Tab-separated table of C-alpha atoms in Angstrom:
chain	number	residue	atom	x	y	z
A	1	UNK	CA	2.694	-44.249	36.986
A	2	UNK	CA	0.693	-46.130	34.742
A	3	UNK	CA	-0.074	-43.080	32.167
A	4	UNK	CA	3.644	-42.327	32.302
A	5	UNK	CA	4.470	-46.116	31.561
A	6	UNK	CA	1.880	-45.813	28.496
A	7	UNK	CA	3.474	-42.575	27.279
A	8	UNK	CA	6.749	-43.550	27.329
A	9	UNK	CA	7.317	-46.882	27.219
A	10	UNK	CA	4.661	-47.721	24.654
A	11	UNK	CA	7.298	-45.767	21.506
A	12	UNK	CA	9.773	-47.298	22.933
A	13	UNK	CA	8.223	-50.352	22.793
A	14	UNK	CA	6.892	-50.145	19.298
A	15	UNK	CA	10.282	-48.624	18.230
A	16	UNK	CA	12.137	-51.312	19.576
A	17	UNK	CA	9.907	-53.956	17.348
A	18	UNK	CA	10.179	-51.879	14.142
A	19	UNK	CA	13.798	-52.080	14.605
A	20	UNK	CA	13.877	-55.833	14.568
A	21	UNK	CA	11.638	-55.723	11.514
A	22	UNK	CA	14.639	-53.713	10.234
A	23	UNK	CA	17.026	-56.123	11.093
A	24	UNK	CA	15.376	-58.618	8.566
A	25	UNK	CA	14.908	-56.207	5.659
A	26	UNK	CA	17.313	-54.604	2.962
A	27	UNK	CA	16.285	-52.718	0.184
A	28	UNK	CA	15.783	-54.650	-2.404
A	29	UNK	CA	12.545	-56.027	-0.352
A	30	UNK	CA	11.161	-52.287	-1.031
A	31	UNK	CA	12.187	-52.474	-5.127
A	32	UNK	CA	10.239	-55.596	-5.163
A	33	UNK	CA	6.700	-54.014	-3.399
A	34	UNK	CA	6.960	-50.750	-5.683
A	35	UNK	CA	7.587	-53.074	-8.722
A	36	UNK	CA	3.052	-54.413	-7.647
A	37	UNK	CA	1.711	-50.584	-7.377
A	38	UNK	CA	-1.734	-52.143	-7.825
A	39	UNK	CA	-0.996	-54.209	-4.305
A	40	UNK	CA	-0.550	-51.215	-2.687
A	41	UNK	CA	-3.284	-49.084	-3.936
A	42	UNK	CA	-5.794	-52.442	-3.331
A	43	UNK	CA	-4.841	-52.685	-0.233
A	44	UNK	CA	-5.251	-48.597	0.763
A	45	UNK	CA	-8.387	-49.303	-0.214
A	46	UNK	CA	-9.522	-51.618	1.463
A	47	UNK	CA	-7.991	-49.727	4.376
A	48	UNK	CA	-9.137	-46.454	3.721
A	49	UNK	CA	-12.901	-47.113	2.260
A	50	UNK	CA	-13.572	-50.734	3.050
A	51	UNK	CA	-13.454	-50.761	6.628
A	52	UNK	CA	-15.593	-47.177	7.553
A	53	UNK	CA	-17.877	-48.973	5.500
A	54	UNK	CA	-17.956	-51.887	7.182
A	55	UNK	CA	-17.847	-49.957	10.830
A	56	UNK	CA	-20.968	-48.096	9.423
A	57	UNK	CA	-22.787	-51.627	8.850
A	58	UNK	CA	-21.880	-52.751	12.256
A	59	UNK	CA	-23.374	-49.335	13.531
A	60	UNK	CA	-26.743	-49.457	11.992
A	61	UNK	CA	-26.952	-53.289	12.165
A	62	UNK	CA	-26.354	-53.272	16.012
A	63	UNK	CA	-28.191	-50.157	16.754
A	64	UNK	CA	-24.616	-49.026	19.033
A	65	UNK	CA	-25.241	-46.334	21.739
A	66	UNK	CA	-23.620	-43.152	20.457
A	67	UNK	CA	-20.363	-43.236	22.026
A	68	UNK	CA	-19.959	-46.654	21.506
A	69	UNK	CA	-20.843	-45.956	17.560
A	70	UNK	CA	-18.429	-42.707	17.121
A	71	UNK	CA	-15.950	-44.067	19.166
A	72	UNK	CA	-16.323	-46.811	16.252
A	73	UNK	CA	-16.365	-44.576	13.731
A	74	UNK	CA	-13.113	-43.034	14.804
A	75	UNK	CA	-11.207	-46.346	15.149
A	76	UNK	CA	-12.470	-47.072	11.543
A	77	UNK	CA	-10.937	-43.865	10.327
A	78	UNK	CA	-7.304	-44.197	11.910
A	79	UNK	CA	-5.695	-47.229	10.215
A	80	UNK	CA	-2.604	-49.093	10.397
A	81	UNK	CA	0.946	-47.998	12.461
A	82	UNK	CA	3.666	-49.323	13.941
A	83	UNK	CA	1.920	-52.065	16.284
A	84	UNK	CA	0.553	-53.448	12.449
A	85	UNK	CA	4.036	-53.872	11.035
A	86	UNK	CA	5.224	-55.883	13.813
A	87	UNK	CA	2.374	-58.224	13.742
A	88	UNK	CA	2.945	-58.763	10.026
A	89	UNK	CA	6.614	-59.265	10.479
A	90	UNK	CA	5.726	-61.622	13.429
A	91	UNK	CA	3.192	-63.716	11.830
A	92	UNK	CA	5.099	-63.615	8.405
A	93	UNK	CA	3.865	-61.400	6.312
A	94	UNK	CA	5.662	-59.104	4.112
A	95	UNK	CA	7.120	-56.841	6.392
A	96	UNK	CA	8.034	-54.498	3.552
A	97	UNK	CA	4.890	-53.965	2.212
A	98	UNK	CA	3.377	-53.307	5.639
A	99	UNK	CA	5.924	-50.318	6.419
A	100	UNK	CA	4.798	-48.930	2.881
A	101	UNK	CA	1.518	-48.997	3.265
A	102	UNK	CA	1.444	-47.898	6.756
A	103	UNK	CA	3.711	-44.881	5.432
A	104	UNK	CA	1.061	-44.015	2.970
A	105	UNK	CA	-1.554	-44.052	5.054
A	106	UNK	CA	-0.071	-42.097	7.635
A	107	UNK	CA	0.317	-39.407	5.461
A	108	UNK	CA	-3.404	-39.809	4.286
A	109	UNK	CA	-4.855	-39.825	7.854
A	110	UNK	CA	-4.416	-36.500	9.176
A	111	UNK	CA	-6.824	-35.461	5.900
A	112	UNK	CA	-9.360	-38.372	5.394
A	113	UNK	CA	-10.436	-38.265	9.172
A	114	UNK	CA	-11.592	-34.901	9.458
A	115	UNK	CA	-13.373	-35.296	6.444
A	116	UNK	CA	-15.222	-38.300	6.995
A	117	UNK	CA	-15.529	-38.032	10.818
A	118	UNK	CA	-18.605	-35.572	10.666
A	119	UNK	CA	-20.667	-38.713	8.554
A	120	UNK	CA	-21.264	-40.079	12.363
A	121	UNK	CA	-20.485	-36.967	14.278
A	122	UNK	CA	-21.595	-34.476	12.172
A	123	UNK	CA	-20.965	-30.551	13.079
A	124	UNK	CA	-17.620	-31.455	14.229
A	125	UNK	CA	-14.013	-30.103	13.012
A	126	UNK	CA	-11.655	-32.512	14.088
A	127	UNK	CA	-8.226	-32.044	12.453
A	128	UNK	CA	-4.930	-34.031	13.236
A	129	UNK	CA	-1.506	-32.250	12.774
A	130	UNK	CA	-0.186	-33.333	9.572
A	131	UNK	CA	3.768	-32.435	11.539
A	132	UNK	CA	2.523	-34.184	14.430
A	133	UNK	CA	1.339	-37.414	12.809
A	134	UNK	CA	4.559	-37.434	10.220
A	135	UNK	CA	7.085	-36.663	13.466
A	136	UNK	CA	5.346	-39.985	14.702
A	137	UNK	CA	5.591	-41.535	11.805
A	138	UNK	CA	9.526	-41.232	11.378
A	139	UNK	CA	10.181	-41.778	15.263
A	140	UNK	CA	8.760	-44.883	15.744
A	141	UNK	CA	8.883	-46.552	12.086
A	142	UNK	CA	10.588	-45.021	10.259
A	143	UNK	CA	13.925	-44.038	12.205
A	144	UNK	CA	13.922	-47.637	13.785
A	145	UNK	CA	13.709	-49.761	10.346
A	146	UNK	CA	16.320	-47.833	8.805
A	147	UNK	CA	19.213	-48.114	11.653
A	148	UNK	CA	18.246	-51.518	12.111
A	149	UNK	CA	18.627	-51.980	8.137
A	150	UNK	CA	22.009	-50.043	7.828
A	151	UNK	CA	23.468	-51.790	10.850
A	152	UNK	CA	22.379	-55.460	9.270
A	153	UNK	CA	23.739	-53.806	5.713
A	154	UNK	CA	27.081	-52.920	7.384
A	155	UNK	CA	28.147	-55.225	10.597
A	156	UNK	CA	29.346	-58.310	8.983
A	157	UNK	CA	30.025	-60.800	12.258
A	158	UNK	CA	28.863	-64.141	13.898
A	159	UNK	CA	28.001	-61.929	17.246
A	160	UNK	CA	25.655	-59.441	14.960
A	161	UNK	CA	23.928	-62.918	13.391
A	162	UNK	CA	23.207	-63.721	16.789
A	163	UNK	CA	22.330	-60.942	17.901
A	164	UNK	CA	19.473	-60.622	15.047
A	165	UNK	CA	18.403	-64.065	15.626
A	166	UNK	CA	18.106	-62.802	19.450
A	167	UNK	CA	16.612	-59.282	19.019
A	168	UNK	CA	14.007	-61.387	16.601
A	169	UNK	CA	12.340	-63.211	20.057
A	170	UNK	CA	12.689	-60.283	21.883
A	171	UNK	CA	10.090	-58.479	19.265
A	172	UNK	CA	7.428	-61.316	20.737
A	173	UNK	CA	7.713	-60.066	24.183
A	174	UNK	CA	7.819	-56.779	22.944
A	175	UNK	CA	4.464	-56.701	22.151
A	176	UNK	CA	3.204	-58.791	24.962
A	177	UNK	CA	4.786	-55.859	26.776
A	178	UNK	CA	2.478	-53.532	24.652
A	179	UNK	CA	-0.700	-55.150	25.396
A	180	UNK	CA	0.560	-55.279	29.601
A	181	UNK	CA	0.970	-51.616	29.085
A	182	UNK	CA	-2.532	-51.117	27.521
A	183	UNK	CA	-4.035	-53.525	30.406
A	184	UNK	CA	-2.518	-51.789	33.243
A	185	UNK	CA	-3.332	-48.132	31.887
A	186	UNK	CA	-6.918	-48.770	31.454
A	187	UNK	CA	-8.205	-51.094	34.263
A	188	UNK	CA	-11.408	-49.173	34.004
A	189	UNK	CA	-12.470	-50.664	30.855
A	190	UNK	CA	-12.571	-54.264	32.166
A	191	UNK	CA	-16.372	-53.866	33.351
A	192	UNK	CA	-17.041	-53.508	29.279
A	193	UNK	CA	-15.281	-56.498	28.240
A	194	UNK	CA	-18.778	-58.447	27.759
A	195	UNK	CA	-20.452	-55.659	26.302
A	196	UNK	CA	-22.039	-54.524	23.015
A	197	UNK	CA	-18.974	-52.696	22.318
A	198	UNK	CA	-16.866	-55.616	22.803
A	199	UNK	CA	-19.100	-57.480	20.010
A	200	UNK	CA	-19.021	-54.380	18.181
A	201	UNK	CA	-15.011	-54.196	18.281
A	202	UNK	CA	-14.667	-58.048	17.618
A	203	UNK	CA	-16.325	-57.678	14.504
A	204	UNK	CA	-14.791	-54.965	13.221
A	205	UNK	CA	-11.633	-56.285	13.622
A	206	UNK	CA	-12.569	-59.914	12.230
A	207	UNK	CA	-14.839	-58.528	9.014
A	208	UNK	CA	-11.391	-56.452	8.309
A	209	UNK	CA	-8.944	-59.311	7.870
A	210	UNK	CA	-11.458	-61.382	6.233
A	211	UNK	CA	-11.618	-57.969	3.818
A	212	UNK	CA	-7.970	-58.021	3.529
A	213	UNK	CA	-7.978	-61.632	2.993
A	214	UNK	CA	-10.330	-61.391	0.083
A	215	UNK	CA	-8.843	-58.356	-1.645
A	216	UNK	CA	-5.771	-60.440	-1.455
A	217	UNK	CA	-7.152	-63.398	-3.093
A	218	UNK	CA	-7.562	-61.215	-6.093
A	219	UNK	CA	-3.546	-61.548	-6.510
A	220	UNK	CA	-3.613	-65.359	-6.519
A	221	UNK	CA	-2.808	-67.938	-3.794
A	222	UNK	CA	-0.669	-65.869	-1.633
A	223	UNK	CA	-0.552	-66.369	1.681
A	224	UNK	CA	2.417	-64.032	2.288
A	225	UNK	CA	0.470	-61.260	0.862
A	226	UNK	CA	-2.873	-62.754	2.327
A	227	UNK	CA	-1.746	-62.188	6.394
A	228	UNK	CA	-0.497	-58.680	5.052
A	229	UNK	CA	-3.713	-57.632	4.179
A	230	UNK	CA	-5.551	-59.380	6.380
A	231	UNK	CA	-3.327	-57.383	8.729
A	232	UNK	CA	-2.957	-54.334	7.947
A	233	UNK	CA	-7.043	-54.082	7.172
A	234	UNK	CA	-8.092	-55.440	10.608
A	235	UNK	CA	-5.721	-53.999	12.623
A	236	UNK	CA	-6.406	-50.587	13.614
A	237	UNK	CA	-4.420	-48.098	15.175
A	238	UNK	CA	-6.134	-47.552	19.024
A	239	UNK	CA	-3.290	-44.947	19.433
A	240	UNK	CA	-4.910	-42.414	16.999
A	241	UNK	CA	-8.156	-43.057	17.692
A	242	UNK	CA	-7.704	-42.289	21.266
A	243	UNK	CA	-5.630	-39.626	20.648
A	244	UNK	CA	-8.863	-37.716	18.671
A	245	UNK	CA	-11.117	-38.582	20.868
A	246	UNK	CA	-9.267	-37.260	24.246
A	247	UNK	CA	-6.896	-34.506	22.675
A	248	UNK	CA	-8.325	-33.188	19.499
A	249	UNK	CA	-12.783	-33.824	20.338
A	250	UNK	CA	-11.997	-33.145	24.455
A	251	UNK	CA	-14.611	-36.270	24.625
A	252	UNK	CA	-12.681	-38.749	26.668
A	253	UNK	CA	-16.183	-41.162	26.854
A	254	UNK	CA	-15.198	-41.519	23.035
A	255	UNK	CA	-12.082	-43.498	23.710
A	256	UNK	CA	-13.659	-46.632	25.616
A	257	UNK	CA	-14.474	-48.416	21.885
A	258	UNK	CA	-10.430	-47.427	20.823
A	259	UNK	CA	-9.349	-49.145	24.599
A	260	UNK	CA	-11.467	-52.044	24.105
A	261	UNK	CA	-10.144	-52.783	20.745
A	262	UNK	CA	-6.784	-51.946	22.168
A	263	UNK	CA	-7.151	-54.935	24.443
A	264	UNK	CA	-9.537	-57.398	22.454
A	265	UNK	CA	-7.680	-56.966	19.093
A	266	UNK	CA	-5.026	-59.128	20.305
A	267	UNK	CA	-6.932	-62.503	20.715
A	268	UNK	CA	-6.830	-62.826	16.808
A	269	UNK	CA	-3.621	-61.497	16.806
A	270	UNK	CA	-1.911	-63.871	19.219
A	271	UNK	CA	-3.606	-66.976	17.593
A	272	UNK	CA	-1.768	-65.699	13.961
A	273	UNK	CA	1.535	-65.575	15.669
A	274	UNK	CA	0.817	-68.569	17.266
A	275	UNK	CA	0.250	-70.625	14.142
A	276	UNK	CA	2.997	-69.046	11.844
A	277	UNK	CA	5.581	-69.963	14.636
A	278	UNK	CA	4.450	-73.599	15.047
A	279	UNK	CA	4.546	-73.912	11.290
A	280	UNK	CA	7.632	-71.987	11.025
A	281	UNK	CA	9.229	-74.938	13.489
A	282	UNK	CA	7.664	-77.795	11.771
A	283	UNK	CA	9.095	-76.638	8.934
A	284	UNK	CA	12.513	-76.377	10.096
């Protein structure tokens, strides 16, 4: 019941956030990120290169068992997705620029993880399905942002304006639901909340958005653009990872680091929701 509730209601889950990040976009917040290609190209690289090498510190530093360290490794290597976006439209980042560089990277993923996989995990040939992984991509980003964008674009009523303003709380509990999902699925993990791979996890997650958060400072004093990075750097997308290690390595040991991130990534998480909304209030 519990897989079925991860495998299914998870997308719709995630789906049902991106659309309320739709319902606060329109296209000219896209024209404005592709006018600051140098944003997005900082900030892919800081995804893309900065973290792995940060995840290979934190592998040699700590001396991590080897699953712990290639289950690592693999979380490193599978950035950003859907669950990213609606953190950074929930804690008020720039939602736009998260969906592009989350598109983006999607597209890079299926490539730069086989490549760089076999650095930890060497003789390996781990490939993800570039259809699979771009199907994904439109079902549960994609496809969401853009009905909820056309429908905000189109329905001109008091009712719709309350229903946006409605659908917007809803996107909170959404991804408490997420995280409830994640809990119940993977019980088993709870024994290795204290353990190295907790600390190992933590850190990862924490060195990213202070990554993102530096790269960002590079653009001036934005703090818009600062939560984006910080964001979309530290927060890693468990889905993939786990998906490599059980479906495409047939190594489900390698998923415990992915599940304990999964769970653990959302103590930082909650506390930057937590502090945009009680500023957003004090400033209303």
């Amino acid at each position: 019941m519990s897989q079925t509730m991860l495998t299914i209601g998870l997308p719709i889950a995630l789906a049902w956030m991106m659309f309320c990040v739709g319902l606060t976009l329109s296209v000219a917040d896209f024209k404005r990120v592709l006018q600051f290609p140098g944003k997005i190209a900082a900030g892919l690289a800081a995804q893309l290169i900065g973290l792995p090498l940060i995840a290979y510190c934190l592998i040699q530093w700590l001396n991590l068992p080897p699953v712990v360290a290639v289950g690592l490794w693999i979380l490193a290597l599978a950035p950003g997705g859907a669950s990213s976006n609606a953190i950074s439209h929930l804690a008020g980042g720039d939602s736009a620029l998260s969906i592009t560089m989350t598109a983006i990277s999607s597209l890079i993923i299926p490539f730069s993880l086989p490549l760089l996989l076999p650095i930890v995990l060497p003789d390996v040939a781990a490939t993800l399905p570039v259809k699979t992984a771009i199907l994904q991509l439109v079902a549960v980003t994609l496809v969401p942002v853009v009905l909820g964008m056309l429908l905000k674009r189109y329905i001109r009523s008091a009712w719709f304006d309350k229903f946006i303003h409605a659908a917007g709380r809803t996107a909170l509990w959404a991804l408490f639901f997420t995280v409830a999902m994640t809990l119940a699925a993977n019980t088993k993990v709870f024994y290795q909340l204290f353990s190295v791979a907790s600390l190992a996890v933590l850190l990862l997650c924490l060195l990213g958005m202070g990554l993102g958060a530096i790269v960002a400072k590079g653009f001036g004093d934005d703090a818009k653009l600062t939560k984006t990075f910080s964001i979309e750097v530290g927060i890693q997308n468990a889905g993939t990872a786990i998906f490599v290690a059980v479906v495409q390595l047939q190594q489900p040991e390698l998923a415990l680091t992915p599940l304990l991130y999964g769970i653990l990534m959302n103590i930082p998480v909650v506390l930057l929701i937590a502090r945009y909304r009680r500023a957003f209030s004090h400033a209303r």
